[in-house]
Short mmCIF file of C-alpha atoms and ligand atoms in Angstrom, two decimals:
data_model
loop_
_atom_site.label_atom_id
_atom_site.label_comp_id
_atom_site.label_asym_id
_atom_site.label_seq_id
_atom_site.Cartn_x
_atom_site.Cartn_y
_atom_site.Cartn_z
CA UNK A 21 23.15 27.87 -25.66
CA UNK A 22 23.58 26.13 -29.48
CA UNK A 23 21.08 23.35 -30.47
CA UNK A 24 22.23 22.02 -33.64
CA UNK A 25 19.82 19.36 -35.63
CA UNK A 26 19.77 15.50 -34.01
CA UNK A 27 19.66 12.69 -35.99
CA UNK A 28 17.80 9.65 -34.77
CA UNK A 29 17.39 9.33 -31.31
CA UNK A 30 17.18 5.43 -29.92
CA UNK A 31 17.45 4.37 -26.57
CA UNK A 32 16.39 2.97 -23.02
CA UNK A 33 15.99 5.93 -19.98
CA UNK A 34 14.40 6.23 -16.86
CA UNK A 35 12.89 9.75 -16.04
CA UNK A 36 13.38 11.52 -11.95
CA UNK A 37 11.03 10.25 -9.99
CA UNK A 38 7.65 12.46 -9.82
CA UNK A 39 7.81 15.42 -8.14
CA UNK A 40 4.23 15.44 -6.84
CA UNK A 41 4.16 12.42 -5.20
CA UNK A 42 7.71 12.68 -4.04
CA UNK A 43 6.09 15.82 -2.02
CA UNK A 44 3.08 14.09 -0.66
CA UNK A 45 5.46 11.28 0.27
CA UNK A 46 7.42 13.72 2.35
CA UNK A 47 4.57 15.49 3.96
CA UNK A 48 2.07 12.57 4.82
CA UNK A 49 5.45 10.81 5.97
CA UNK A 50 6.20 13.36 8.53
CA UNK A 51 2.23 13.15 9.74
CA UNK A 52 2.03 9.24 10.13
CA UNK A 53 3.56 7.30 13.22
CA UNK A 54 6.31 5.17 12.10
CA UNK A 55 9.04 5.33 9.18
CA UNK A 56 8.11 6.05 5.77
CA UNK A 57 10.61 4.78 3.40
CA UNK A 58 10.46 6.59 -0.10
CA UNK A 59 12.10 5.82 -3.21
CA UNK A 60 12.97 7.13 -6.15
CA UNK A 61 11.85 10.66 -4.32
CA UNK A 62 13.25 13.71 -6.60
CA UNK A 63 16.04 15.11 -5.38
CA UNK A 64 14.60 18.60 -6.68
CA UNK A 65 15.12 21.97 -5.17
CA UNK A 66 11.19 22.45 -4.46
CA UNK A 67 10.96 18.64 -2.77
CA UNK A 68 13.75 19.55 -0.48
CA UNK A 69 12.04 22.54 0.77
CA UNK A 70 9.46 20.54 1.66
CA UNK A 71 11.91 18.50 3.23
CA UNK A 72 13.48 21.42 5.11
CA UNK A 73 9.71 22.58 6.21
CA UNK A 74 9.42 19.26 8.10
CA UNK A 75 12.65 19.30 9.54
CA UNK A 76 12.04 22.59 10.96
CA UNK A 77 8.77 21.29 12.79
CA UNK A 78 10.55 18.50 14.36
CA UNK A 79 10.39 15.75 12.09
CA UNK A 80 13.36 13.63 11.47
CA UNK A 81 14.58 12.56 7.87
CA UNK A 82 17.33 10.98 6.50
CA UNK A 83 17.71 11.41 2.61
CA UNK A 84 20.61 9.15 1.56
CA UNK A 85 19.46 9.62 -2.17
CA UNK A 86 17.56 7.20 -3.92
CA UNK A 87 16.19 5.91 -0.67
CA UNK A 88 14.41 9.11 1.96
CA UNK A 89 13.32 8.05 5.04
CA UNK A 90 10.88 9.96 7.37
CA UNK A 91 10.51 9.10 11.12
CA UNK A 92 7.15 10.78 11.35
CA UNK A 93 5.82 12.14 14.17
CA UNK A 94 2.09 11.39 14.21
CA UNK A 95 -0.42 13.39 12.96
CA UNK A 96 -0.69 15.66 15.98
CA UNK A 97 3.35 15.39 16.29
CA UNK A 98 4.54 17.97 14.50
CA UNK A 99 6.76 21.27 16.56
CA UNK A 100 6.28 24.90 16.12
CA UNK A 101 9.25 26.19 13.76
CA UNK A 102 11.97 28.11 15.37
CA UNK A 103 12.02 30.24 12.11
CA UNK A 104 10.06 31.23 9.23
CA UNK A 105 8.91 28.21 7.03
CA UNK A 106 10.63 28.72 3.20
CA UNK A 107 9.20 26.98 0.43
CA UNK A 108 12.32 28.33 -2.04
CA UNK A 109 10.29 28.25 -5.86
CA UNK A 110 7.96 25.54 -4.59
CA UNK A 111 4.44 26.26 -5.29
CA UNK A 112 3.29 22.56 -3.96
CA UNK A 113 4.79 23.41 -0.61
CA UNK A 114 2.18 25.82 -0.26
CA UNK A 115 -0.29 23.44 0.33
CA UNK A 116 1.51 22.28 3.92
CA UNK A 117 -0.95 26.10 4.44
CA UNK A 118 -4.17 23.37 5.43
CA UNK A 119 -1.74 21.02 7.86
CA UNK A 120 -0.46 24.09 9.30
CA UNK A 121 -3.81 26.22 9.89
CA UNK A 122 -4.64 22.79 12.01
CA UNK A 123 -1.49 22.84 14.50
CA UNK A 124 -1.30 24.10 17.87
CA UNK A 125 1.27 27.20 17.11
CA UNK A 126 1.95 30.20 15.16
CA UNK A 127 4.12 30.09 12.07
CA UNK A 128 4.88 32.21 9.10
CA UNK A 129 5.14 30.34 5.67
CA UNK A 130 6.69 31.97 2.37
CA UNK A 131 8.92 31.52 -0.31
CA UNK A 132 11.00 33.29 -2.99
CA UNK A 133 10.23 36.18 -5.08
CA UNK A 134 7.97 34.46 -7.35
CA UNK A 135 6.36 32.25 -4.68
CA UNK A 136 5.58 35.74 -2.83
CA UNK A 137 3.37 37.08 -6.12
CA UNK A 138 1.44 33.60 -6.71
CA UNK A 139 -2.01 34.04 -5.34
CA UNK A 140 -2.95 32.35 -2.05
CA UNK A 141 -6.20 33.89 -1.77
CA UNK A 142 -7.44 30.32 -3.29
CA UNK A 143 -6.42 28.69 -0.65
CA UNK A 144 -6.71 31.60 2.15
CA UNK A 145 -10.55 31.46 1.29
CA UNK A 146 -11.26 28.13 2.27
CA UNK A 147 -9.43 27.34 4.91
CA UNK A 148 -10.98 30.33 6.56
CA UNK A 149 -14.09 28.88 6.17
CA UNK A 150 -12.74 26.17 8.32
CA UNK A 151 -12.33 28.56 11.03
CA UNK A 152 -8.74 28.94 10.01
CA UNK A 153 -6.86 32.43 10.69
CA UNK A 154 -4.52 32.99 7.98
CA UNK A 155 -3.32 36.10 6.99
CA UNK A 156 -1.53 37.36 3.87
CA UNK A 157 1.33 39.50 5.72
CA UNK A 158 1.15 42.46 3.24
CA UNK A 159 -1.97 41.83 2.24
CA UNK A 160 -1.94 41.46 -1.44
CA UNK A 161 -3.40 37.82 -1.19
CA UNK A 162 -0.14 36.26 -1.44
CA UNK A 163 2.77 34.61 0.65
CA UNK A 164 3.88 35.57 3.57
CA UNK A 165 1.55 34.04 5.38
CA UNK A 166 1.11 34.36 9.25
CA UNK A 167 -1.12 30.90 10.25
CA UNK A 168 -2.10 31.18 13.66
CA UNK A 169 -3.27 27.21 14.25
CA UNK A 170 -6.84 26.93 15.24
CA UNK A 171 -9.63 24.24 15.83
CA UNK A 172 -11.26 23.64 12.34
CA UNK A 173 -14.24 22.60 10.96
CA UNK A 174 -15.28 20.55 7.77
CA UNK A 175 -17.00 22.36 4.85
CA UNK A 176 -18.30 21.54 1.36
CA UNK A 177 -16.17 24.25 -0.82
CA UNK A 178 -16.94 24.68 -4.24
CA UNK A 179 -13.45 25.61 -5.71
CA UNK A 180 -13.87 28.04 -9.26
CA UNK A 181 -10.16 26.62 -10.85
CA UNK A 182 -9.73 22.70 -11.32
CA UNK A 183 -6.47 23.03 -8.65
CA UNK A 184 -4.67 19.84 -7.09
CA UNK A 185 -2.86 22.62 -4.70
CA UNK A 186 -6.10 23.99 -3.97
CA UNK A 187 -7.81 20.77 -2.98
CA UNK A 188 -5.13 18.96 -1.44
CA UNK A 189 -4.38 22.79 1.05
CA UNK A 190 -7.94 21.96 1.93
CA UNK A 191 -8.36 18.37 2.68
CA UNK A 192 -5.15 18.05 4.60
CA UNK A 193 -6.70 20.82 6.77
CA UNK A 194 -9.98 18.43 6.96
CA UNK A 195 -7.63 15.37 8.42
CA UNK A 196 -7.85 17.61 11.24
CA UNK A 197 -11.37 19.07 11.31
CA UNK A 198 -14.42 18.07 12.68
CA UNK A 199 -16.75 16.31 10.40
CA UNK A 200 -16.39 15.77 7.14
CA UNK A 201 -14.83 18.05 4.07
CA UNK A 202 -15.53 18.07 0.30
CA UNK A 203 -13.83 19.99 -2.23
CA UNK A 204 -15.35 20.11 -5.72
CA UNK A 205 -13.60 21.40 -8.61
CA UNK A 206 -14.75 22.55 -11.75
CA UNK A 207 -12.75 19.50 -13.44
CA UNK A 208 -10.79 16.86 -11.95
CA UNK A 209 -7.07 18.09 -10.98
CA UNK A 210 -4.27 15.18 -10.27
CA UNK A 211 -5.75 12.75 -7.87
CA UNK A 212 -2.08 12.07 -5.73
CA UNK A 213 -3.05 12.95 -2.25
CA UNK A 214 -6.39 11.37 -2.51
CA UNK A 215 -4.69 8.03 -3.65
CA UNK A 216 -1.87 8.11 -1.03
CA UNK A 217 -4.09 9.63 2.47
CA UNK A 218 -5.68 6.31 2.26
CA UNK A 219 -2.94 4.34 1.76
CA UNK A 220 -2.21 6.00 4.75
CA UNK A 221 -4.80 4.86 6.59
CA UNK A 222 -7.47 8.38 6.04
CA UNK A 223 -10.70 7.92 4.65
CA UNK A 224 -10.83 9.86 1.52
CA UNK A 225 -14.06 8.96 -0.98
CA UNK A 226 -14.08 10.63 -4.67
CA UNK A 227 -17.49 10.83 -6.56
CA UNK A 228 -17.21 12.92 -9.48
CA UNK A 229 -15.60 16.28 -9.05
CA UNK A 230 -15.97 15.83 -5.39
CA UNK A 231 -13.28 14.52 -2.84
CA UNK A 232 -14.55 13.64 0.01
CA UNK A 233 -12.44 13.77 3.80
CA UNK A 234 -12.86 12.09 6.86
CA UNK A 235 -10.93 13.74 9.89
CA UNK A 236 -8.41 11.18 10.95
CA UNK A 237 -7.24 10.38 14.51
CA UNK A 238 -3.68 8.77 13.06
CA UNK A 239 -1.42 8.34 9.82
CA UNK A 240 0.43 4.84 9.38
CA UNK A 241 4.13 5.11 7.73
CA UNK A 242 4.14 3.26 4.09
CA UNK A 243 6.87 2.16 1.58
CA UNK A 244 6.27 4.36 -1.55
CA UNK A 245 7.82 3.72 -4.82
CA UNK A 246 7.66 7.11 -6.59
CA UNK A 247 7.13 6.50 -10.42
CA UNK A 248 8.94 8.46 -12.74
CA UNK A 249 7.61 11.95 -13.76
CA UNK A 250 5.36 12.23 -16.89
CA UNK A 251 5.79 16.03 -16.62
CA UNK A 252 10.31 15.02 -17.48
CA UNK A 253 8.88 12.18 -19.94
CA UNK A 254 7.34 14.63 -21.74
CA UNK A 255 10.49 16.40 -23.16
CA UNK A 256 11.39 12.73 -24.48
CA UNK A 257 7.95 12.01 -25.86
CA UNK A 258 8.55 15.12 -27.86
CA UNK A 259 11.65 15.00 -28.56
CA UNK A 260 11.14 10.90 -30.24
CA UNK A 261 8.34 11.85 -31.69
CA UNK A 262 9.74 15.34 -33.70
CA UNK A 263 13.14 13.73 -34.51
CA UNK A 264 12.57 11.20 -37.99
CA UNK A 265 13.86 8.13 -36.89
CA UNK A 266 14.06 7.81 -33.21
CA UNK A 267 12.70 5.14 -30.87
CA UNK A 268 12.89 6.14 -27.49
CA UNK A 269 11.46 3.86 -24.59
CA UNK A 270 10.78 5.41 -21.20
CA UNK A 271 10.89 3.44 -18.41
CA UNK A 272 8.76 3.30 -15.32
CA UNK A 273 6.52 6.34 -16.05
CA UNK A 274 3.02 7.10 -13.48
CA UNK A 275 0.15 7.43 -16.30
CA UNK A 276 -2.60 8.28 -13.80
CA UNK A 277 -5.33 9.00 -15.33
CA UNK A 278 -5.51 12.79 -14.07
CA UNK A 279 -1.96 13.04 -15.16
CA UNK A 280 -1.92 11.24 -18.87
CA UNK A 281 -3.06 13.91 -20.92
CA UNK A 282 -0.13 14.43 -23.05
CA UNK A 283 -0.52 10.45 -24.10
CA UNK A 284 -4.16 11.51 -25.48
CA UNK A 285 -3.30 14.93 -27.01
CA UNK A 286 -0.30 13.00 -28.84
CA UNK A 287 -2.30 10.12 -29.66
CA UNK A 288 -4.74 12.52 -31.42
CA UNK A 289 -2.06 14.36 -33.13
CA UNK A 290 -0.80 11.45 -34.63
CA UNK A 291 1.60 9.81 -32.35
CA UNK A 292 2.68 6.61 -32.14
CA UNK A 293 3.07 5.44 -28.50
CA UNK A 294 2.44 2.25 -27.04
CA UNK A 295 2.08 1.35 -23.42
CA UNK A 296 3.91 -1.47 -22.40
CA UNK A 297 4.01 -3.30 -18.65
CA UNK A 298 1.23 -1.86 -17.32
CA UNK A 299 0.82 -1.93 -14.08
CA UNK A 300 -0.26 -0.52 -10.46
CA UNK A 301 1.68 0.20 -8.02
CA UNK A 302 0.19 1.21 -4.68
CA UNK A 303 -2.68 2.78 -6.12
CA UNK A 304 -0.83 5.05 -8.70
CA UNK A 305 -0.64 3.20 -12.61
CA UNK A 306 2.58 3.01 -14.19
CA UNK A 307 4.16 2.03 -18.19
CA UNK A 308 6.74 1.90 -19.79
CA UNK A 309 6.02 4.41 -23.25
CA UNK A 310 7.43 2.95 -26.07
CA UNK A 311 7.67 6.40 -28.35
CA UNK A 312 8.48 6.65 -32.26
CA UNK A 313 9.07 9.26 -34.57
CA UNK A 314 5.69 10.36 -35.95
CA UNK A 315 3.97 12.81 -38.30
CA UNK A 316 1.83 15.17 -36.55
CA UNK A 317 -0.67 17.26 -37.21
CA UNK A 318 -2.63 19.82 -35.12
CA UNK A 319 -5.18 19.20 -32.03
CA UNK A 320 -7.73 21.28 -30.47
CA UNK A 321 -6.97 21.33 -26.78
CA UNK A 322 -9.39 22.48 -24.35
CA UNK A 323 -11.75 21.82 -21.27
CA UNK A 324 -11.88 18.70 -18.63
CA UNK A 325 -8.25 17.70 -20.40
CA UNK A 326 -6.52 20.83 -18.90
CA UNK A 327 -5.97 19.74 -15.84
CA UNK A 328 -4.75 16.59 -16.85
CA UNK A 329 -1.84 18.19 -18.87
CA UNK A 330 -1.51 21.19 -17.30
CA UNK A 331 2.45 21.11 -16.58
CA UNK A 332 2.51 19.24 -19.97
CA UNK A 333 1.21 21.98 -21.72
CA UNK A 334 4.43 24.13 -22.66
CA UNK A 335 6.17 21.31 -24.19
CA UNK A 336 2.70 20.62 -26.08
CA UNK A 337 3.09 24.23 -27.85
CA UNK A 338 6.54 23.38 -29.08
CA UNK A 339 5.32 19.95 -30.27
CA UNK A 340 2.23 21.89 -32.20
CA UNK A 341 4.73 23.87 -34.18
CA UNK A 342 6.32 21.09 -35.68
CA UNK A 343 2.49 19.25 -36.42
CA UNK A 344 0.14 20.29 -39.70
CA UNK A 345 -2.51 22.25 -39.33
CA UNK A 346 -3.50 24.91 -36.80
CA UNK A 347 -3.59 24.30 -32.84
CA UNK A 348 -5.75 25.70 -30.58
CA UNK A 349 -4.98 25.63 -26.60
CA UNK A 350 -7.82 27.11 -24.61
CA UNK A 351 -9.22 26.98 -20.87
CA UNK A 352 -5.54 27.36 -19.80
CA UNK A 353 -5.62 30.34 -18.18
CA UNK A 354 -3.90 28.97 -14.81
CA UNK A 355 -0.81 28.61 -17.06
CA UNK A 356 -0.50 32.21 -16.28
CA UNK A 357 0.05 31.70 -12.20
CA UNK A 358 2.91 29.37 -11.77
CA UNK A 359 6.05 30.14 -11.49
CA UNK A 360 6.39 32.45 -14.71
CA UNK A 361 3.39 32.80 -16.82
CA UNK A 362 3.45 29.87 -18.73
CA UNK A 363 1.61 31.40 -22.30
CA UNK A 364 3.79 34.57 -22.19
CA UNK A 365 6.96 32.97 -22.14
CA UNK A 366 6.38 30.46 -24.62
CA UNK A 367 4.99 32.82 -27.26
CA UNK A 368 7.89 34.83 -26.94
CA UNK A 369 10.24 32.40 -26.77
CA UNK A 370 8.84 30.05 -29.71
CA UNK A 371 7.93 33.47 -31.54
CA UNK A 372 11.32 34.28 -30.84
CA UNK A 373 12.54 31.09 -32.51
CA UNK A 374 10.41 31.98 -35.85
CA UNK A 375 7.50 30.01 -34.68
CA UNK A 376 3.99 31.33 -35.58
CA UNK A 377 2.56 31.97 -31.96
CA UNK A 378 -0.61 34.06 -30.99
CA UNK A 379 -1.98 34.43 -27.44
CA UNK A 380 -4.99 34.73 -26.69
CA UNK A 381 -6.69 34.98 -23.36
CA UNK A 382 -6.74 31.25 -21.83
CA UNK A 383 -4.07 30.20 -23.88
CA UNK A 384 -2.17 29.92 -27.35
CA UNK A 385 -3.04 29.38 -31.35
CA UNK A 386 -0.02 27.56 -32.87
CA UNK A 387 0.14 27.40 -36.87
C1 LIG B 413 0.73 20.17 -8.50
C2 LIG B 413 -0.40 20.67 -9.08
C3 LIG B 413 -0.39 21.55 -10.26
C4 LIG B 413 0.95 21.55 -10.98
C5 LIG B 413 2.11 21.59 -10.04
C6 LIG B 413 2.07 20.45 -9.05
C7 LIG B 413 0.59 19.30 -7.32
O1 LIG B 413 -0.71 22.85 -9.83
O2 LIG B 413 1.03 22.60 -11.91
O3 LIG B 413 3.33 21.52 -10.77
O4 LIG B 413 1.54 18.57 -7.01
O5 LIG B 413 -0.48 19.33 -6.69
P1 LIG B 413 -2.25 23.29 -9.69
O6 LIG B 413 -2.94 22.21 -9.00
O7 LIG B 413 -2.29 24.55 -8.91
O8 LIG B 413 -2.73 23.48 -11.10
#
């Protein structure tokens, strides 16, 4: 591949639509009675293998594009899987492990090679404590995982890593439990499946760092709109801001608050953005970000704001190389279990561009 040097960039885009919501769309969908019609739903490999996971328990879906549409099959609707259940390179998948450690079958759940080294002993923990039997196939704490659906319980987990795949694993298992369950992170992670349950019709209560579940006796279909992504507005927020001259506007971005991190860490790096149309829809905020060329200097980047940026954060580093000054990412050391480890590969691929990149521990120093 050849980059060569961009003038200006100007111009109007719309981003895909976001990828976590277009997956909690999907699987709440397939658990409510009625048709769920979604749109703008990413048409990315990981949410069609959470597509395919649905289909293979029964539910029906049509995705014509733009527009998905899930006949769901109430939440006590769903049919054991005549095969294994694949996630592909989808680590939000995974968190289909709560619904399925609720059901009234036996099914396996895994995914590709790097899927099968991410740990699941996160989620495996709680849900046990539900009364959930879920075991890691060859042991190592990872997928496959054989889920043998039991009765669960509620329980009040105190999670160590500020997870949105950890907590959601464990309240969709609590639609199903008896009495209520809490999950409280270390720092609030995205907030999409607490926002949509009960749009759904589920009782779900956040105070703090604690999200609270009722167990439900039925899901109710929705319309959702799926914003776009911030994670793919990102690249464009970087991109207008690094290149002298631009003006970029992005349409129809979600700036939840648990997801707008990379508007702060800009804003105190220098950035002009502006915000314009803001507005709600169903529950989740969205803007248009008006972006201009800036000049940037360095940020310190560390604690509650993690979470919040957390996808964000490798498009951050390359951003910091091009500000003043030094930067200092810490209290990122879950960048190291997705689906590559996230501070290794850009050090050595920024270093490898003739950036000055250390790593540290939790995360990166950028001069
Ligand atoms: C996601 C949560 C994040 C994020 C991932 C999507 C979600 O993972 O990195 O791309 O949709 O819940 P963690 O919650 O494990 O940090």
């Amino acid at each position: 591949m050849e980059f060569k040097k961009s003038g200006p960039l100007k111009g109007e885009i719309t981003v895909p639509g976001d990828k976590s919501i277009s997956h909690r769309a999907v699987m709440f969908g397939s658990l409510a009675k009625g048709t769920t019609e979604i749109t703008g739903f990413l048409q990315g490999a990981d949410c069609l293998s959470t597509i395919s996971c649905f289909e293979r328990m029964g539910v029906a879906l049509e995705n014509r594009g733009d527009i998905v549409l899930v006949h769901g099959n109430g939440l006590h609707g769903l049919k054991k899987p005549e095969t294994i259940l694949d996630c592909g390179n989808s680590g939000t998948t995974r968190l289909i492990s709560g619904i399925l450690s609720a059901q009234n079958f036996d099914v396996t759940l895994t995914g590709d090679a790097s899927i099968q080294k991410r740990p699941m002993k996160r989620i495996m923990e709680p849900l046990s404590l539900m009364g959930a039997d879920i075991v890691s196939v060859n042991g190592n704490g990872c997928a496959p995982l054989a889920i043998h659906g039991k009765a669960l319980h509620g329980i009040h987990y105190t999670s160590k890593v500020a997870s949105a795949q950890v907590k959601s694993s464990i309240l969709l298992a609590g639609l199903y439990a008896e009495g209520p369950t809490s999950v409280t992170e270390p720092y609030v992670s995205r907030n999409h499946s607490e926002i949509m349950l009960n749009l759904f019709g589920a009782h779900v209560t956040t105070t703090n760092t604690t999200a609270t579940i009722e167990p439900a006796s039925e899901l109710y279909s929705r319309k959702i709109n799926v914003p776009g992504d911030i994670s793919s507005a990102a690249y464009f927020i970087a991109a207008g801001l690094m290149v002298p001259g631009s003006e970029i506007l992005i349409k129809n971005v979600g700036i939840n608050p648990t997801r707008d991190g990379i508007l702060h860490v800009c804003r105190a790096m220098g950035a002009d953005l502006t915000l314009l149309n803001v507005k709600e829809d169903e529950g989740e905020p969205v803007a248009d970000i008006l972006v201009r060329a800036s000049s940037l200097h360095a940020a310190e980047i560390g604690g509650s704001i993690i979470p919040t940026l957390i996808d964000e954060l490798p498009m951050i580093a390359a951003l910091a190389c091009f500000a003043q000054g030094t930067t200092v990412i810490r209290d990122a050391a879950e960048l190291k279990v997705k689906e590559s480890n996230r501070i290794a590969v850009m050090v050595e691929n920024l270093s490898a561009m003739g950036a000055d990149v250390t790593e540290t521990e939790d995360g990166m120093i950028i001069h």
